Coordinates of C-alpha atoms in Angstrom, one line a residue:
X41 CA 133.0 146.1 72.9
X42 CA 134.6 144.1 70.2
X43 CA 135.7 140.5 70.9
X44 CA 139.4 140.2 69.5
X45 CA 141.4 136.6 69.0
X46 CA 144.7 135.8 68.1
X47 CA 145.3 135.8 64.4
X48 CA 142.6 138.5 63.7
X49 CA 141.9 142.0 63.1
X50 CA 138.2 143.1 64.0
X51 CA 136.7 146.2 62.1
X52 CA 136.7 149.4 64.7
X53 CA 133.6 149.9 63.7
X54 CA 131.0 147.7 63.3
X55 CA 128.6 149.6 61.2
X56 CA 129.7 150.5 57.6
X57 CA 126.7 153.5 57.2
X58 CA 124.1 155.4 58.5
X59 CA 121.9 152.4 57.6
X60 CA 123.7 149.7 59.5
X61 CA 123.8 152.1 62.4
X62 CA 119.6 152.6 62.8
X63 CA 119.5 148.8 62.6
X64 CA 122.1 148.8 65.3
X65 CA 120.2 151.0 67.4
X66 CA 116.7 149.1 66.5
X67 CA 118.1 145.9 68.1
X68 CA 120.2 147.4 71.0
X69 CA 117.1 149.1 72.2
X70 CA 114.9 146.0 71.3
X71 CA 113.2 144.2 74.7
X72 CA 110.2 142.1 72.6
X73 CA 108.4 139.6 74.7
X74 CA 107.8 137.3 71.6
X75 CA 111.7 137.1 71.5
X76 CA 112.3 137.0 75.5
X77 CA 109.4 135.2 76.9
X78 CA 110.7 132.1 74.6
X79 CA 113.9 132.2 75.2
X80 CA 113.4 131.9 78.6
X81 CA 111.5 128.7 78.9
X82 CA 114.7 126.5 78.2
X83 CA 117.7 129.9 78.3
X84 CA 117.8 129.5 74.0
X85 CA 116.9 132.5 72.3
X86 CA 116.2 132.1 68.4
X87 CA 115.2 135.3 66.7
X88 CA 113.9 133.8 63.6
X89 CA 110.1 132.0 63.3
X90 CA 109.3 128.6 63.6
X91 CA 108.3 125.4 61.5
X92 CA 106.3 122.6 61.5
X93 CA 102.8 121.7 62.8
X94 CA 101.4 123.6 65.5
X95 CA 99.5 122.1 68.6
X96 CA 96.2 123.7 68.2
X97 CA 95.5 122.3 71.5
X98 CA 96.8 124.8 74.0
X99 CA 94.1 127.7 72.3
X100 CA 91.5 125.3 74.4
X101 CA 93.1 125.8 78.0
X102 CA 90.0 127.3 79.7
X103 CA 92.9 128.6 82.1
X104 CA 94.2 131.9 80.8
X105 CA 97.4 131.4 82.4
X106 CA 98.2 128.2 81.8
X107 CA 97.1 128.7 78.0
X108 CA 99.7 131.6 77.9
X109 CA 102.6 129.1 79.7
X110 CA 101.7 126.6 76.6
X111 CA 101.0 128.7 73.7
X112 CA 104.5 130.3 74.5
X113 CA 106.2 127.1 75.0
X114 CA 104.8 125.8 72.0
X115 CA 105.9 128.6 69.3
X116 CA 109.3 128.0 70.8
X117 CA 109.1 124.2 70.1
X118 CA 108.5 125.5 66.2
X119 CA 111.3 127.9 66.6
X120 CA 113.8 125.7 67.9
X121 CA 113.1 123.3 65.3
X122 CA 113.6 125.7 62.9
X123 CA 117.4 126.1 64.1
X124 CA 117.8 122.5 64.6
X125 CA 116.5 122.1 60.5
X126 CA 119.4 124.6 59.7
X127 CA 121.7 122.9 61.9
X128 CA 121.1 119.3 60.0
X129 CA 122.3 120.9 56.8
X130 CA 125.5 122.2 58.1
X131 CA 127.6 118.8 56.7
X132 CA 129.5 116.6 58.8
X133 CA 131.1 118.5 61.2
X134 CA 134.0 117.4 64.2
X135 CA 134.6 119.1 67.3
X136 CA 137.7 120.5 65.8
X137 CA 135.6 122.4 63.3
X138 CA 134.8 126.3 63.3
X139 CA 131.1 127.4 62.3
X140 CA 130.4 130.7 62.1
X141 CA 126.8 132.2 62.8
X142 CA 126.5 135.8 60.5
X143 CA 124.0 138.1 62.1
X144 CA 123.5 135.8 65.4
X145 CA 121.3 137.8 67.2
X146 CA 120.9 136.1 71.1
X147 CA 122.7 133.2 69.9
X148 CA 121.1 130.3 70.0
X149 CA 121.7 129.1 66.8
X150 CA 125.1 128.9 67.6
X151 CA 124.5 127.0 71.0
X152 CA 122.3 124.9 68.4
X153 CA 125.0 123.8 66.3
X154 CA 127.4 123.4 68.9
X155 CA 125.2 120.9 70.8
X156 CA 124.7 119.1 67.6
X157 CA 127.7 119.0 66.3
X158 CA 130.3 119.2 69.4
X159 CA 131.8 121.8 67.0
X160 CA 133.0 125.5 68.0
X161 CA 131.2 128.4 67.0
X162 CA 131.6 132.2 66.5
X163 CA 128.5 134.5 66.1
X164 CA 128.6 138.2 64.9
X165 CA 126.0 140.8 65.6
X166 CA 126.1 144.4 64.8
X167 CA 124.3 145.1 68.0
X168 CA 126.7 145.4 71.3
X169 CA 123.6 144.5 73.5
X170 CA 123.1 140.9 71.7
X171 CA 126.7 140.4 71.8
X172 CA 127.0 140.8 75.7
X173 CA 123.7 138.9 76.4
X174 CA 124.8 136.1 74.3
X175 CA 128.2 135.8 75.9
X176 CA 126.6 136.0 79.2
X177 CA 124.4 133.0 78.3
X178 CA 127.7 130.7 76.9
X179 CA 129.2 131.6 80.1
X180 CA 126.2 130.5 82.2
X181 CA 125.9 127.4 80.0
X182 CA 129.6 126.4 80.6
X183 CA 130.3 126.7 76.9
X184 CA 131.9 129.5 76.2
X185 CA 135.3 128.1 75.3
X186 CA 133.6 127.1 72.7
X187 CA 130.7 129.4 71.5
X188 CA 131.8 132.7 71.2
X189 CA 130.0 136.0 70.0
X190 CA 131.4 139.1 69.0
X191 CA 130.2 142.4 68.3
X192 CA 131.0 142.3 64.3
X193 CA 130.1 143.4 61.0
X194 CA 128.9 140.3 59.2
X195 CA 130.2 142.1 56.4
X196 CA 133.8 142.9 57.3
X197 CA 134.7 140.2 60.4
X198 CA 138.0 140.3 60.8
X199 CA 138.1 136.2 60.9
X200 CA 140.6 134.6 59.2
X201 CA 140.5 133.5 55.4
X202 CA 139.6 129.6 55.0
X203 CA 139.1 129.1 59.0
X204 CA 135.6 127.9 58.8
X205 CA 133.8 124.5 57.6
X206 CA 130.7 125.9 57.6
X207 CA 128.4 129.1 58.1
X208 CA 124.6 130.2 57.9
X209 CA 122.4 133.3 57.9
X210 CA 119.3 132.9 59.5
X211 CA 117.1 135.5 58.5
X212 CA 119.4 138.2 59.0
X213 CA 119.9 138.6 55.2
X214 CA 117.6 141.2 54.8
X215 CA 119.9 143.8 56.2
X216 CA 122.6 143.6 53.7
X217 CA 123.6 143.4 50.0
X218 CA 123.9 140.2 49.0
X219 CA 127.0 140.3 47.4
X220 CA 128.7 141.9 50.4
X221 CA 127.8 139.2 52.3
X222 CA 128.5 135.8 50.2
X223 CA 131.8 137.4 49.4
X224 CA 132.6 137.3 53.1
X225 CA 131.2 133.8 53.8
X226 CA 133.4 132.4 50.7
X227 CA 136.1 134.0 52.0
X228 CA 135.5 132.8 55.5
X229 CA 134.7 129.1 54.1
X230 CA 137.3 126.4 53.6
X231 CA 136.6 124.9 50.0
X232 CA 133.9 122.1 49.9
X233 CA 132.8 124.0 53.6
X234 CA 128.9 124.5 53.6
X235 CA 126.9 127.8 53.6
X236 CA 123.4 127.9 54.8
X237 CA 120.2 130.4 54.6
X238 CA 116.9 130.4 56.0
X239 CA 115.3 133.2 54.8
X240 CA 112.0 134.9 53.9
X241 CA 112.2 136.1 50.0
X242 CA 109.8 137.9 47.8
X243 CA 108.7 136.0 45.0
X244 CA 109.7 136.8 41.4
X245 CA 106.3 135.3 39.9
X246 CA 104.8 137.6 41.7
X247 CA 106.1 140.4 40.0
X248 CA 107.5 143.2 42.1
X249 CA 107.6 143.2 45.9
X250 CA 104.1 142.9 46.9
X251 CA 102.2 145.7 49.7
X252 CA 102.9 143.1 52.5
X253 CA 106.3 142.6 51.2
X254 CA 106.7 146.5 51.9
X255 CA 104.8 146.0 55.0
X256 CA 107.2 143.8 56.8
X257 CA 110.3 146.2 55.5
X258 CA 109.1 148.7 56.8
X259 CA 108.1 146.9 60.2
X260 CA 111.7 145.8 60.5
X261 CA 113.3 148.3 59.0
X262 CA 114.8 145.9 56.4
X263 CA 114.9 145.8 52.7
X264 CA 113.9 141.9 51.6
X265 CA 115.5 140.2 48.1
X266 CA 113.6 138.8 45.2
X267 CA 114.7 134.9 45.5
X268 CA 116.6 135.3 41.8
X269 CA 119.0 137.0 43.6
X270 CA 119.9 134.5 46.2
X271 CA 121.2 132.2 43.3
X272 CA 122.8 135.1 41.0
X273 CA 124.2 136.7 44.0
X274 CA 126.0 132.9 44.9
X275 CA 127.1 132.1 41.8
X276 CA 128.9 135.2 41.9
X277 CA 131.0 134.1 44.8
X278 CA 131.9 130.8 44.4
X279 CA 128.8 128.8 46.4
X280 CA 126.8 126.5 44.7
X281 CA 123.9 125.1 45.9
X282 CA 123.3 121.3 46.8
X283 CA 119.6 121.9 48.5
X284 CA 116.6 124.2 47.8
X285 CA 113.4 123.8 50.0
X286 CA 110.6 125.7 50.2
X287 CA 109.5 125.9 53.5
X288 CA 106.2 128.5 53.4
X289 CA 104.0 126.3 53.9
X290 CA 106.3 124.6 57.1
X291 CA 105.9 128.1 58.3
X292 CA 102.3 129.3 58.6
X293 CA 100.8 127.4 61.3
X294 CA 103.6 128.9 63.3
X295 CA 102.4 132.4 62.4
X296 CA 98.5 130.9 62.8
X297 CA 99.3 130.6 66.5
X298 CA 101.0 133.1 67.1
X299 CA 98.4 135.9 65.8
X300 CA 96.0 134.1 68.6
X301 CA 99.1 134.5 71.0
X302 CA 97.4 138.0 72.7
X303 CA 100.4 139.1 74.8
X304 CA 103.3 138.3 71.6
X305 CA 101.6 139.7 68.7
X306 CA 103.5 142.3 67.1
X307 CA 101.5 143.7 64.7
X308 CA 102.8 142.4 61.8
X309 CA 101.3 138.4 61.9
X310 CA 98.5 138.8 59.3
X311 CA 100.5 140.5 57.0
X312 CA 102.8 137.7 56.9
X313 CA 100.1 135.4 57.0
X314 CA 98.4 137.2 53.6
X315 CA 101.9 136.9 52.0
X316 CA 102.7 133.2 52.2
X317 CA 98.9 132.8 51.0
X318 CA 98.6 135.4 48.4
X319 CA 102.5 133.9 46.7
X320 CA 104.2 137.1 46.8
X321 CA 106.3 135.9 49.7
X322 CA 108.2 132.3 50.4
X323 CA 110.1 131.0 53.3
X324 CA 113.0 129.1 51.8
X325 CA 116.4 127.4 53.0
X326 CA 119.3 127.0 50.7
X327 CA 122.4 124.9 51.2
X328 CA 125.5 125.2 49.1
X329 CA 128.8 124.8 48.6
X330 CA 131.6 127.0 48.6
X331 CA 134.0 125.8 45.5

């Protein structure tokens, strides 16, 4: 199942531990409506949350169809601009330029980027399944001499050193060690090329990780940082960030609507909700630079 190119060498084996291999299995057996039934309205699936303000609006729709078609339509308008926020921080980008998307999921960030940026882009996912849908979906789009996914560790690509101007994370960090993976991305990175993370981060005022911090772990079987470590981790490996912004507050009318969306709630929308209220959790982007 691995994706080879000329001039690299992919890992063998995608999954480094016992770890990475339950959250292999997690999202090849994963079929989640709140992650299909969006995707499906326009064929981009994002599997990250959403920004922005939410059109209370389509809660009123006396017809319970009808209010479904909108409510799901309209949590993937926040979604998508979401991925089109992360795409604007990218840098200037040509259409000769390689992007690569660490922990791309169902890849449409990567469609994302490429449509903005006429640039090419390579996604890595641990899970076979994502890979093969994704492909499927650059295939159908007429695109995929150009967006290409591959099933990858984030961790270990196989890519060549320098071959990329820029590179994000969106909300996949959570699965690794930080270190492991900023190492990767500066090796991947051309110097002055741009990293980029949206990502939700426990909040060191706070104290330590809070019960809805270990609430949503536990729900996605993931293990979130303390924001410090964002910054000590990148300084470590040569990125250096040129934009910090706080998007919780962006965030939570997304998650509003969405615990009033009967058939996508997961479960785990309040809790999220209490976090960004209470402070012990923050939804934050980070730009930098690798030097």
């Amino acid at each position: 199942m691995t994706t080879t190119d000329a001039g690299t060498t992919a890992p063998p084996v995608p999954t480094q531990s016992t770890y990475q291999s339950r959250v292999a299995d997690y999202w090849n057996a994963e079929e989640n409506l709140v992650n299909l039934a969006l995707g499906q309205i326009d064929d981009l699936y994002h599997h990250h949350y959403g920004i922005g303000g939410a059109d209370e609006s389509v809660l009123e729709d006396a017809d319970p169809v009808r209010r479904r078609e909108r409510l799901t339509a309209e949590l993937h308008r926040l979604e998508h601009a979401q991925a089109e926020l992360l795409a604007s921080h990218l840098g200037r980008l040509t259409p000769d330029d390689r992007v690569f998307d660490a922990g791309c999921g169902r890849g449409g960030g990567s469609v994302v980027a490429h449509l903005r940026h006429g640039c090419r882009a390579d996604g890595v996912t641990i899970s076979a399944k994502q890979a093969e849908f994704a492909n499927a979906q650059a295939r159908a789009r007429g695109i995929d001499g150009k967006v290409r996914y591959h099933h990858r560790n984030m961790l270990d690509t196989g890519f060549p050193t320098g071959g990329f101007a820029a590179s994000w994370n969106n909300e996949s960090t959570m699965y690794v060690e930080l270190d492991l993976l900023f190492a990767e991305h500066a090796r991947l990175l051309r110097r002055g090329g741009r990293y980029v993370v949206i990502t939700g981060c426990y909040d060191d005022t706070y104290g330590r990780a809070s019960r809805e911090v270990s609430l949503i772990n536990a729900h996605y079987i993931c293990d979130i940082h303390p924001r410090s470590e964002y910054f000590r981790a990148m300084a470590r490996n040569r990125l250096v960030p040129v934009h910090v912004q706080d998007l919780t507050q962006d965030t939570i009318p997304y998650w509003a609507l969405r615990s009033r969306a009967d058939h996508l709630v997961t479960g785990i929308e309040d809790t999220f909700l209490t976090a960004y209220r209470n402070g012990s959790f923050q939804y934050l982007l980070i730009a930098a630079d690798r030097v």
